[in-house]
mmCIF file with all atom_site columns, C-alpha atoms in Angstrom:
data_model
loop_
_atom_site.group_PDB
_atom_site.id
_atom_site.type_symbol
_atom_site.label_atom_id
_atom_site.label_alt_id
_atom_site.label_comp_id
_atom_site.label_asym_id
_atom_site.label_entity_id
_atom_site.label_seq_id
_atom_site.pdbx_PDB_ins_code
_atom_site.Cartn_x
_atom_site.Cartn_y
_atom_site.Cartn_z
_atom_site.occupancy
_atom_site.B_iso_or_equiv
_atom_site.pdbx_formal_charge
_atom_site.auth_seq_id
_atom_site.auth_comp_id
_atom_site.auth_asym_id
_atom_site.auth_atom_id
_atom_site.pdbx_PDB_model_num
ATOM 1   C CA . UNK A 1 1   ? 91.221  120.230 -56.578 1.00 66.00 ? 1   UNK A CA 1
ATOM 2   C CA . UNK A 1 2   ? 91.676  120.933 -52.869 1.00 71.00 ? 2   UNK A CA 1
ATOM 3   C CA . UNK A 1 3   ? 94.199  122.827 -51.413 1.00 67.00 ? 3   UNK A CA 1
ATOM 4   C CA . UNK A 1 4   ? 94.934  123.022 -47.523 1.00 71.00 ? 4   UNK A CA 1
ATOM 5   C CA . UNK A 1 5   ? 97.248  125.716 -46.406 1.00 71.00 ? 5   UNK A CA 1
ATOM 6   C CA . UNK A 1 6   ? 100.261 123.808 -43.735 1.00 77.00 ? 6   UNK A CA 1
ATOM 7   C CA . UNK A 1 7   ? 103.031 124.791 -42.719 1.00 79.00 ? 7   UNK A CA 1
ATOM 8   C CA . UNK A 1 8   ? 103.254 127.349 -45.279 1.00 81.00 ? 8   UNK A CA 1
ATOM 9   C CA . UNK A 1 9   ? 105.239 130.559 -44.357 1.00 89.00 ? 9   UNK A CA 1
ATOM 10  C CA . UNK A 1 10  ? 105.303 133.731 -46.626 1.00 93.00 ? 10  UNK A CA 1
ATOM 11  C CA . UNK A 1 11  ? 108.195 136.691 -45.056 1.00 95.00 ? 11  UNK A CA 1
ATOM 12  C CA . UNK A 1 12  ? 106.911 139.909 -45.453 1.00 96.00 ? 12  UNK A CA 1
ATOM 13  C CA . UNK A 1 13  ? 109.257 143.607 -45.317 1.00 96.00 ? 13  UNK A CA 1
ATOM 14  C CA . UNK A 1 14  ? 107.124 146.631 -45.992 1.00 94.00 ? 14  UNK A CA 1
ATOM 15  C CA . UNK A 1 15  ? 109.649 149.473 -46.383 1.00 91.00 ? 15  UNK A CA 1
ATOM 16  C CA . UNK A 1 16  ? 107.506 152.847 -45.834 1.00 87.00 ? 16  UNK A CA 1
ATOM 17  C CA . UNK A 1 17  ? 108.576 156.142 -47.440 1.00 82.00 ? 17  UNK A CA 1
ATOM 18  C CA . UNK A 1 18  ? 110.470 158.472 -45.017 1.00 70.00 ? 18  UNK A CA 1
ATOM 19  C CA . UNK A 1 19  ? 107.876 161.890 -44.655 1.00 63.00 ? 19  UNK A CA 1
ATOM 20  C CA . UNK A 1 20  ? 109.325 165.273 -43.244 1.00 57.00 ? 20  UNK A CA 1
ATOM 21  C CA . UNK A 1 21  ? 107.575 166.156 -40.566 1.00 55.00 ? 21  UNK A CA 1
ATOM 22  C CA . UNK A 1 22  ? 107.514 170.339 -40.719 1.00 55.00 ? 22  UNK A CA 1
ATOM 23  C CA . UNK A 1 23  ? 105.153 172.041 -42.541 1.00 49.00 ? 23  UNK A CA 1
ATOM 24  C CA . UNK A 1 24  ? 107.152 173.469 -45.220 1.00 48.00 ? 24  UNK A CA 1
ATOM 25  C CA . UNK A 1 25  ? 108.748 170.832 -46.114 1.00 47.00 ? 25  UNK A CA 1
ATOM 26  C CA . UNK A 1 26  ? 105.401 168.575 -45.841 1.00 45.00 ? 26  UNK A CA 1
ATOM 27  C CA . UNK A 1 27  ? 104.391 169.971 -49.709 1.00 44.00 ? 27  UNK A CA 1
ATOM 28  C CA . UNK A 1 28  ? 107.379 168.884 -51.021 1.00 44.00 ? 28  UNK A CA 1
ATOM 29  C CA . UNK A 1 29  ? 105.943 165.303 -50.312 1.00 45.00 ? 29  UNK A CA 1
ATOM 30  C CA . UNK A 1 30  ? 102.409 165.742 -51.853 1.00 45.00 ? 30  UNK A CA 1
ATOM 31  C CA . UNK A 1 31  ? 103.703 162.743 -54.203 1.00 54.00 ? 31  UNK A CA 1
ATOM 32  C CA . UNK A 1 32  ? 104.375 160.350 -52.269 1.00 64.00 ? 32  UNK A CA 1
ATOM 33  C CA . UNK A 1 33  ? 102.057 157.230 -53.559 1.00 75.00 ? 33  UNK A CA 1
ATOM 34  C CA . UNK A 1 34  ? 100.253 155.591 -50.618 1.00 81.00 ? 34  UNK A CA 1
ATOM 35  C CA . UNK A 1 35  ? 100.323 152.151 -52.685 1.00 90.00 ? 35  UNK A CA 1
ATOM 36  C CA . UNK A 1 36  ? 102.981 149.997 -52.579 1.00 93.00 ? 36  UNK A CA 1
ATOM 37  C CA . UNK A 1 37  ? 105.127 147.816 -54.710 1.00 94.00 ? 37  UNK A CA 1
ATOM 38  C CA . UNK A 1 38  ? 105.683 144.453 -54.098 1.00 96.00 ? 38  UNK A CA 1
ATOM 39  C CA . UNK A 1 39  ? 108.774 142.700 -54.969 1.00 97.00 ? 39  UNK A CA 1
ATOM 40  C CA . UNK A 1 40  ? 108.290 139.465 -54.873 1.00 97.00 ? 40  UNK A CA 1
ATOM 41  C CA . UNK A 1 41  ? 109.527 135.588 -55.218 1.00 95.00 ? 41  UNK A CA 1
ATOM 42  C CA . UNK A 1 42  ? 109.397 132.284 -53.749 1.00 93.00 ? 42  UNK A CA 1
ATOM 43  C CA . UNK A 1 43  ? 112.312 130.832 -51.555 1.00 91.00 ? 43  UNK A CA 1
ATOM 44  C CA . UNK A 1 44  ? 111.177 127.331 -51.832 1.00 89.00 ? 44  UNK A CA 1
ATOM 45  C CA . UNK A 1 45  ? 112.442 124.952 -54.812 1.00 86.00 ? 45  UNK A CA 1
ATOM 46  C CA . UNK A 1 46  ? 111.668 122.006 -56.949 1.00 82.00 ? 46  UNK A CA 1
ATOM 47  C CA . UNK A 1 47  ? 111.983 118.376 -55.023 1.00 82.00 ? 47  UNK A CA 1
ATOM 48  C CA . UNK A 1 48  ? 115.327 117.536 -56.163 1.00 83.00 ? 48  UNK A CA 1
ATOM 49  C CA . UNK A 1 49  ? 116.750 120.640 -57.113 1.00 82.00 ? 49  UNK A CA 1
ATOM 50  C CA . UNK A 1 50  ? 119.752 122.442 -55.633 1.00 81.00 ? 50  UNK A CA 1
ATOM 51  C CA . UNK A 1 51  ? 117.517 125.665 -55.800 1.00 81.00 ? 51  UNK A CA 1
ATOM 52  C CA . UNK A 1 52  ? 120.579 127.531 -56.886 1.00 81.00 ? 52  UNK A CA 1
ATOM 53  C CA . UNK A 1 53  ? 118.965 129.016 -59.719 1.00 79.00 ? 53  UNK A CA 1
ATOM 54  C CA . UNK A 1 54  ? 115.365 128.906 -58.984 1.00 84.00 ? 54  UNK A CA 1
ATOM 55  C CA . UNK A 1 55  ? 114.952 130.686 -56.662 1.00 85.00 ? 55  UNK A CA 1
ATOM 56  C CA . UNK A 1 56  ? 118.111 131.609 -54.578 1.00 88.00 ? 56  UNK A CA 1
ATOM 57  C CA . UNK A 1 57  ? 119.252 133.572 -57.198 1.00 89.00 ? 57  UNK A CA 1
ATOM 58  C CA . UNK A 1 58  ? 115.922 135.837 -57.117 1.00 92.00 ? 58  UNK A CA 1
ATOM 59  C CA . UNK A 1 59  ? 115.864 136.366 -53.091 1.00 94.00 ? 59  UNK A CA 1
ATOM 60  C CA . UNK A 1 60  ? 119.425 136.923 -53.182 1.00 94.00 ? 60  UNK A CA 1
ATOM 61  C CA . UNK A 1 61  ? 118.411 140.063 -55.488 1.00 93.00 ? 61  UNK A CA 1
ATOM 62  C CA . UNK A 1 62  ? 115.754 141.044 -52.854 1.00 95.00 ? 62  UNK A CA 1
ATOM 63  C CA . UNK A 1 63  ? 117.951 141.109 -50.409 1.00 96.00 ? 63  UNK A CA 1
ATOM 64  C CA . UNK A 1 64  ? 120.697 143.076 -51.794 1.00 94.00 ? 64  UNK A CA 1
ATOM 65  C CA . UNK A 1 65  ? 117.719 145.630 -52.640 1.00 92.00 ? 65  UNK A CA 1
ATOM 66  C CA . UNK A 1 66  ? 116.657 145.929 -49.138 1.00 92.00 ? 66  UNK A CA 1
ATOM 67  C CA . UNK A 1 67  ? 120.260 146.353 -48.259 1.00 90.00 ? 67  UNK A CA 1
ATOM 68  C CA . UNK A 1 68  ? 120.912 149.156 -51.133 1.00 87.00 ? 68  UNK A CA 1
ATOM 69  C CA . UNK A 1 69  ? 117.579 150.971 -49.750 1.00 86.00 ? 69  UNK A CA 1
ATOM 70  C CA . UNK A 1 70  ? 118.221 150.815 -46.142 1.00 85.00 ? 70  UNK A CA 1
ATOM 71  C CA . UNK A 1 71  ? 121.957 151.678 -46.474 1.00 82.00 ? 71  UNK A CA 1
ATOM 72  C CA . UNK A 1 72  ? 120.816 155.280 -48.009 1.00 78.00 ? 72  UNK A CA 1
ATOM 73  C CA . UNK A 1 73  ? 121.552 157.936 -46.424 1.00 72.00 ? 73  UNK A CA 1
ATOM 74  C CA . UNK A 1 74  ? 117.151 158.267 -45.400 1.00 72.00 ? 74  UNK A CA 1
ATOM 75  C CA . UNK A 1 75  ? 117.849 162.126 -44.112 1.00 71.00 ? 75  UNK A CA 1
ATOM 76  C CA . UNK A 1 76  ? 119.860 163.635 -46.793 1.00 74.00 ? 76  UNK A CA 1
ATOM 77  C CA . UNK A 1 77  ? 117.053 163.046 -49.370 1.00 73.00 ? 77  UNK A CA 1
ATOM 78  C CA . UNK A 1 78  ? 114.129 164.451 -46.480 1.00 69.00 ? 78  UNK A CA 1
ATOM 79  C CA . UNK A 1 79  ? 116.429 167.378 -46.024 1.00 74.00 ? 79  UNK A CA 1
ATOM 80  C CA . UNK A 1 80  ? 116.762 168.044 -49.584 1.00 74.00 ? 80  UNK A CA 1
ATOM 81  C CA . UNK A 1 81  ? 112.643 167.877 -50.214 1.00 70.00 ? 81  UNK A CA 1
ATOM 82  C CA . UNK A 1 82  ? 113.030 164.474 -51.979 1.00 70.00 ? 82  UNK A CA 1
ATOM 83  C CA . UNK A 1 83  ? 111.259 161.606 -50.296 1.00 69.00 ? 83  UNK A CA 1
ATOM 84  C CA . UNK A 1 84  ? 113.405 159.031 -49.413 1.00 74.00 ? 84  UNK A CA 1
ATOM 85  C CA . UNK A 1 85  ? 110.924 156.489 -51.231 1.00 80.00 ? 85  UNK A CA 1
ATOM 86  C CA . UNK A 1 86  ? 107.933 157.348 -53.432 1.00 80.00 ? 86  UNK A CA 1
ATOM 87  C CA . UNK A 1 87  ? 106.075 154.295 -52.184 1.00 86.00 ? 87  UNK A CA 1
ATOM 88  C CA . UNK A 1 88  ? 105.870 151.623 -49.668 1.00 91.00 ? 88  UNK A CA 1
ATOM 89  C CA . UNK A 1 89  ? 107.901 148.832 -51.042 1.00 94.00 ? 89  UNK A CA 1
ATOM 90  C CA . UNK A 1 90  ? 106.732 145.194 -49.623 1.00 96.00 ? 90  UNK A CA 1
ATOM 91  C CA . UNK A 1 91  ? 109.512 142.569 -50.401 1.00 97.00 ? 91  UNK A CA 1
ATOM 92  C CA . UNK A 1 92  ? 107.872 138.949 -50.021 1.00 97.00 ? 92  UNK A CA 1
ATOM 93  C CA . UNK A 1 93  ? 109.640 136.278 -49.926 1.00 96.00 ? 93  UNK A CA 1
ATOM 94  C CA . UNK A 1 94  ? 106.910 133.500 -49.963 1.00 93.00 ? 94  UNK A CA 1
ATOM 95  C CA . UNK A 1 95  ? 106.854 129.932 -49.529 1.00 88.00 ? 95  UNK A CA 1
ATOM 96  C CA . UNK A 1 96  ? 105.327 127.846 -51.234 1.00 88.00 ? 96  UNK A CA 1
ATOM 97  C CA . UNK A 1 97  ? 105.335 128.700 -55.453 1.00 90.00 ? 97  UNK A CA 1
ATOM 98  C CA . UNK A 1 98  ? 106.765 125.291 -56.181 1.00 87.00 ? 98  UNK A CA 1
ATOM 99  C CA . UNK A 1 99  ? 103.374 123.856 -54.645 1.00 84.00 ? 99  UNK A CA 1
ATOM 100 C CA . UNK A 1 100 ? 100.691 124.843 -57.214 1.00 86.00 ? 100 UNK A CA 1
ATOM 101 C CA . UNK A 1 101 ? 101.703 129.033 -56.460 1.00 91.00 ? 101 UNK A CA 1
ATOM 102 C CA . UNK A 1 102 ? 100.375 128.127 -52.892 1.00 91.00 ? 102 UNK A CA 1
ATOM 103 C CA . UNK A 1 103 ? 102.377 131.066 -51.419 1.00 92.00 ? 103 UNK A CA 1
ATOM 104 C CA . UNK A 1 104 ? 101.444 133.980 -53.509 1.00 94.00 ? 104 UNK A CA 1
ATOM 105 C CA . UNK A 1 105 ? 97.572  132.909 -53.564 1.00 92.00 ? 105 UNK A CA 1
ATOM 106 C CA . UNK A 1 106 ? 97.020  132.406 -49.932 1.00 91.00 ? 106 UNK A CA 1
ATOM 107 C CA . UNK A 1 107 ? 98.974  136.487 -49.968 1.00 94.00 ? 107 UNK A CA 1
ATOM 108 C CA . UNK A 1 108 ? 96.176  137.683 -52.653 1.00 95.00 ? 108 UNK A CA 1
ATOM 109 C CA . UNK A 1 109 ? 93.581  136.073 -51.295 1.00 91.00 ? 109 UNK A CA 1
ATOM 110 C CA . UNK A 1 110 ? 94.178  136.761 -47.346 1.00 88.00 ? 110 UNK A CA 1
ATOM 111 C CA . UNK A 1 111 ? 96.709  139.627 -46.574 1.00 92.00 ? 111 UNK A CA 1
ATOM 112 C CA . UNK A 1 112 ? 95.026  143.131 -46.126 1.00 93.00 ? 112 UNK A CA 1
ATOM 113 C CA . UNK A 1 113 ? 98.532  144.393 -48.190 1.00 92.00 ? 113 UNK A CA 1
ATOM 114 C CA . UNK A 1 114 ? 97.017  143.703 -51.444 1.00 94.00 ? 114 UNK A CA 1
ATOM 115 C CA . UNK A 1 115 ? 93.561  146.172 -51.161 1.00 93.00 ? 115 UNK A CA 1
ATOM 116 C CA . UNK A 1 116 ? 96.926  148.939 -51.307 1.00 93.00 ? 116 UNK A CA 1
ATOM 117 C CA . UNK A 1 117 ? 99.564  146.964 -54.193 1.00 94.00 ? 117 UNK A CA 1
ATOM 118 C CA . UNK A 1 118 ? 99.610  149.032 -56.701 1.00 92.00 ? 118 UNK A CA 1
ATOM 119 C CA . UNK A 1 119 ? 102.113 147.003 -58.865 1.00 93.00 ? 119 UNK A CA 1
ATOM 120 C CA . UNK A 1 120 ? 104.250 143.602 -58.831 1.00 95.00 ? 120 UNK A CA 1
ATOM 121 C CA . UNK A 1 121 ? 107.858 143.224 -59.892 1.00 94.00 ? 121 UNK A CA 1
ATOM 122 C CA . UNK A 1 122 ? 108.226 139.181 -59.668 1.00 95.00 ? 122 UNK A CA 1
ATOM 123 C CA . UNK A 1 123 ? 111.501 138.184 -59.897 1.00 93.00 ? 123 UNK A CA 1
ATOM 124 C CA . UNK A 1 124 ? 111.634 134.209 -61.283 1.00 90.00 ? 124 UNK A CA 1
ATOM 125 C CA . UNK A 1 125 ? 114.382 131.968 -62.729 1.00 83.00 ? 125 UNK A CA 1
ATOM 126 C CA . UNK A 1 126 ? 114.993 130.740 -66.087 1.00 70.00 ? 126 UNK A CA 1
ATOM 127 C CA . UNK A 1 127 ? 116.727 128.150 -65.272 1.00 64.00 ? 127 UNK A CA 1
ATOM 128 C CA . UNK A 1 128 ? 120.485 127.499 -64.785 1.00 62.00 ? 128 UNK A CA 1
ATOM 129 C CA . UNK A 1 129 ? 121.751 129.020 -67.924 1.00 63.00 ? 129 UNK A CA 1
ATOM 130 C CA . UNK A 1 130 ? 123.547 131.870 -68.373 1.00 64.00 ? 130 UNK A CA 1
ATOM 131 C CA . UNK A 1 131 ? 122.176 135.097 -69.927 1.00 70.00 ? 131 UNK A CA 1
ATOM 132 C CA . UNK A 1 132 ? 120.339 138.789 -69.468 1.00 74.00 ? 132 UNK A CA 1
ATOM 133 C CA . UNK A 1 133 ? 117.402 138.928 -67.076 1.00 78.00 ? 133 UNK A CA 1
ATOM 134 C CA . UNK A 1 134 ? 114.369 138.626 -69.427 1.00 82.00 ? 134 UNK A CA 1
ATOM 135 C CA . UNK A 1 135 ? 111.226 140.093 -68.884 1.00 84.00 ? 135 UNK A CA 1
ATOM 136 C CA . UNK A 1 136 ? 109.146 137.729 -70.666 1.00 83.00 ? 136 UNK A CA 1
ATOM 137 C CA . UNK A 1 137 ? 105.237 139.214 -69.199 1.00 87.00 ? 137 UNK A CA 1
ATOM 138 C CA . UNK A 1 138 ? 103.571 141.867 -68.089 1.00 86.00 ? 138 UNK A CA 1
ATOM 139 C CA . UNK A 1 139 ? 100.267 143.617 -68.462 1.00 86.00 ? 139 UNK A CA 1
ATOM 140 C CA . UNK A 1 140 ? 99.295  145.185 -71.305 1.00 82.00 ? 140 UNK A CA 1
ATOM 141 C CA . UNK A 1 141 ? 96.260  146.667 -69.830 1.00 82.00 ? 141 UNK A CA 1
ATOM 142 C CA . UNK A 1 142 ? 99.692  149.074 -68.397 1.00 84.00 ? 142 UNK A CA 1
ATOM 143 C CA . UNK A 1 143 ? 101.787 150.086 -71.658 1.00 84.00 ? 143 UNK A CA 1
ATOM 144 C CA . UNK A 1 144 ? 103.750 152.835 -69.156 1.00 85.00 ? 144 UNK A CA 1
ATOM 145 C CA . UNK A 1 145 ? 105.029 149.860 -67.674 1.00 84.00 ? 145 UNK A CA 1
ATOM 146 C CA . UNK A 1 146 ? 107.305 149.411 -70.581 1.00 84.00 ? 146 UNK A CA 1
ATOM 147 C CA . UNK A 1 147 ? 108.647 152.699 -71.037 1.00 87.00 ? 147 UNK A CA 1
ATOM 148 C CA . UNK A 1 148 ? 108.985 152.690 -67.679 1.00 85.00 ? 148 UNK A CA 1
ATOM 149 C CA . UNK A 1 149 ? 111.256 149.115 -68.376 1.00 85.00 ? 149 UNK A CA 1
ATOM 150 C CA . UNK A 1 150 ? 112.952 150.996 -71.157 1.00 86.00 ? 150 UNK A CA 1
ATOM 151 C CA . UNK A 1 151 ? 114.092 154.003 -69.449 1.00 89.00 ? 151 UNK A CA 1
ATOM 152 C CA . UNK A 1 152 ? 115.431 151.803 -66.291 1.00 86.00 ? 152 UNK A CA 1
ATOM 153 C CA . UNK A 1 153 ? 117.137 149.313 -67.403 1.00 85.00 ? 153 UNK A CA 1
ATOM 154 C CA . UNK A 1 154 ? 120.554 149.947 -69.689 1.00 86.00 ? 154 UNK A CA 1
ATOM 155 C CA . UNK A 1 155 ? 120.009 146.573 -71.775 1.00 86.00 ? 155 UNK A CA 1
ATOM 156 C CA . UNK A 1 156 ? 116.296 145.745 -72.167 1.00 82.00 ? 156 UNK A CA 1
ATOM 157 C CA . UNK A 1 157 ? 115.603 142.523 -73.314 1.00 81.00 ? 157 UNK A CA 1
ATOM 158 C CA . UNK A 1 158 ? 112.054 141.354 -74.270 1.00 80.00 ? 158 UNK A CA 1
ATOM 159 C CA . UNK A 1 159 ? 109.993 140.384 -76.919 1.00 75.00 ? 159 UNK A CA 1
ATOM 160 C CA . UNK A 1 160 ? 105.885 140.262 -77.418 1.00 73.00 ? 160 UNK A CA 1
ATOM 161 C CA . UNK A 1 161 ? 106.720 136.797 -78.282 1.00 76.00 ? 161 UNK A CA 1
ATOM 162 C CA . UNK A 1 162 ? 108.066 135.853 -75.207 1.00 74.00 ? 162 UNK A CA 1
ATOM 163 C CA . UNK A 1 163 ? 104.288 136.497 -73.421 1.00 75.00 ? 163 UNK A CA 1
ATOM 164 C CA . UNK A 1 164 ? 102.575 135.122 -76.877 1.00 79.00 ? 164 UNK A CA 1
ATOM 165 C CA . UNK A 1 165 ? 104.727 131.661 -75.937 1.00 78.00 ? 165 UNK A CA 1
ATOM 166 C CA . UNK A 1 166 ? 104.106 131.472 -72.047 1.00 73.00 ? 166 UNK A CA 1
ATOM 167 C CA . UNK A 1 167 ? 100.726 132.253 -72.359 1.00 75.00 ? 167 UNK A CA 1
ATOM 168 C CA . UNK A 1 168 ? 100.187 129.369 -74.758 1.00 81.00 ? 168 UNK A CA 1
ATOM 169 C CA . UNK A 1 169 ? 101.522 127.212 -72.633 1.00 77.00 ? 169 UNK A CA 1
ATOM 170 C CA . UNK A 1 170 ? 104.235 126.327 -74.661 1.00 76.00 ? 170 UNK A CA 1
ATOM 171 C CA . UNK A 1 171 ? 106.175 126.518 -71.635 1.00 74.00 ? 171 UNK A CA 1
ATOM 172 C CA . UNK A 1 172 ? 105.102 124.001 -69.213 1.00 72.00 ? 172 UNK A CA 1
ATOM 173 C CA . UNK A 1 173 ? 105.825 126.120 -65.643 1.00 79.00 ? 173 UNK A CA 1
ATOM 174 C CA . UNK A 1 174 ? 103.921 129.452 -63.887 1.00 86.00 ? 174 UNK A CA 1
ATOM 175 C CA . UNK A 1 175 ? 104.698 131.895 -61.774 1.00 91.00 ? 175 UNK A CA 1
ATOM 176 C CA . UNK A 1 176 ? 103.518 133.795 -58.786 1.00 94.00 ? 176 UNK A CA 1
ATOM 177 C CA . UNK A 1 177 ? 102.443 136.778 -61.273 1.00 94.00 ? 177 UNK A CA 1
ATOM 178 C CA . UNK A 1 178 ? 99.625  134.631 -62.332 1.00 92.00 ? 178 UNK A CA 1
ATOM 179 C CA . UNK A 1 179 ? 97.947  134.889 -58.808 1.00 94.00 ? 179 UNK A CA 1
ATOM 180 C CA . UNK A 1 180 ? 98.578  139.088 -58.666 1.00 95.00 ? 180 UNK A CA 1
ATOM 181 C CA . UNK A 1 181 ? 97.073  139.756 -62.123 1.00 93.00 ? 181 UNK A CA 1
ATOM 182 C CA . UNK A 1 182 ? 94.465  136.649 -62.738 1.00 92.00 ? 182 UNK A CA 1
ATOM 183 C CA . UNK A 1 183 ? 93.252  136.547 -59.074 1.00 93.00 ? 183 UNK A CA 1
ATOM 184 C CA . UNK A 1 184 ? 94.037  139.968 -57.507 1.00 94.00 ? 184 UNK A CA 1
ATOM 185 C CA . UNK A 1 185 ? 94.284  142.191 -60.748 1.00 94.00 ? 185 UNK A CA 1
ATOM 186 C CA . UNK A 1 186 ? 97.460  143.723 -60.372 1.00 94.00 ? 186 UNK A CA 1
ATOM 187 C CA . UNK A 1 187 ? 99.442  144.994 -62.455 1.00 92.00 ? 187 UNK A CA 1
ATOM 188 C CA . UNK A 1 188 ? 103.269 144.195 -62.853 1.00 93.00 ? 188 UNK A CA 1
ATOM 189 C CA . UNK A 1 189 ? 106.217 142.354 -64.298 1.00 92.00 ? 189 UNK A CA 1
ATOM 190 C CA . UNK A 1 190 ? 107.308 139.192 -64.851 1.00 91.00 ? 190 UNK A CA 1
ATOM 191 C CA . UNK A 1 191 ? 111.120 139.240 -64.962 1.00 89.00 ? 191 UNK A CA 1
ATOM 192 C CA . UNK A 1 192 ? 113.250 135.663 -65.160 1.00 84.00 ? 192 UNK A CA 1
#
């Protein structure tokens, strides 16, 4: 197979964390991670589709994100020694999943963001059905990421046969996590 990258367009935010800038209150950032999180999903949709579900639903969840984080009060938490984020977040909204994960492979294999991702939260859709988000894979070379799951989220709902059945291809669909962990080897979720 050959693939030729046209009129593709991937959006990238990169949200950076907020640093104090005197000296005493400079330790009090020592934390800070210098790799980011990406956030990501496509914005494109199946030929035919009304793309309500898959994936308007997902970018409409980035977006209210990037409005929740922007919309904090930044100097309260650097006056207060708490870093207004621990990381760089990179929200991408990219373009082409639909088309063979197109999007998220020309981003792993050609922006210099991912030598610095430290993790992936992909946000995907199930479908147009009604239900709990479900995170049905995620690394397992990274068991803190599911405590980390566990603690965050009130209702957790997952299930080691959820990955057993995507991964066998029971399911005939993919998702832009397959080009972070197979091609760039990051580690993350993979959240429908």
């Amino acid at each position: 197979i050959t693939n030729a990258y046209t009129n593709i367009s991937n959006i990238i935010l990169r949200l950076e964390p907020l640093v104090a800038t005197n000296d005493t209150a400079t330790s009090a950032f020592a934390f800070v991670c210098p790799k980011s999180i990406v956030v990501n999903s496509h914005y494109d949709t199946a030929p035919g589709s009304p793309g309500a579900s898959d994936a308007l639903a997902p970018i409409a969840v980035m977006l209210e994100l990037v409005r929740l984080i922007l919309y904090t009060n930044r100097q309260y938490y650097v006056a207060h020694g708490t870093p207004w984020l621990r990381a760089p977040l990179v929200f991408l909204f990219n373009g082409a999943e639909e088309a063979i994960l197109l999007g998220s492979h020309a981003f792993v294999s050609g922006h210099p963001t991912i030598n610095s991702t430290a993790m992936l939260l992909n946000l995907e859709s199930a479908g147009a059905g009604i239900g709990p988000e479900l995170l049905f894979r995620y690394d397992t070379r990274s068991p803190w990421l599911m405590k980390l799951y566990a603690d965050a989220v009130p209702h957790p709902h997952t299930g080691s046969y959820v990955q057993d059945i995507f991964e066998r291809n029971l399911i005939p669909a993919e998702t832009d996590y397959r080009m972070f962990s197979e091609t760039a080897g990051v580690t993350g979720v993979d959240l429908a």
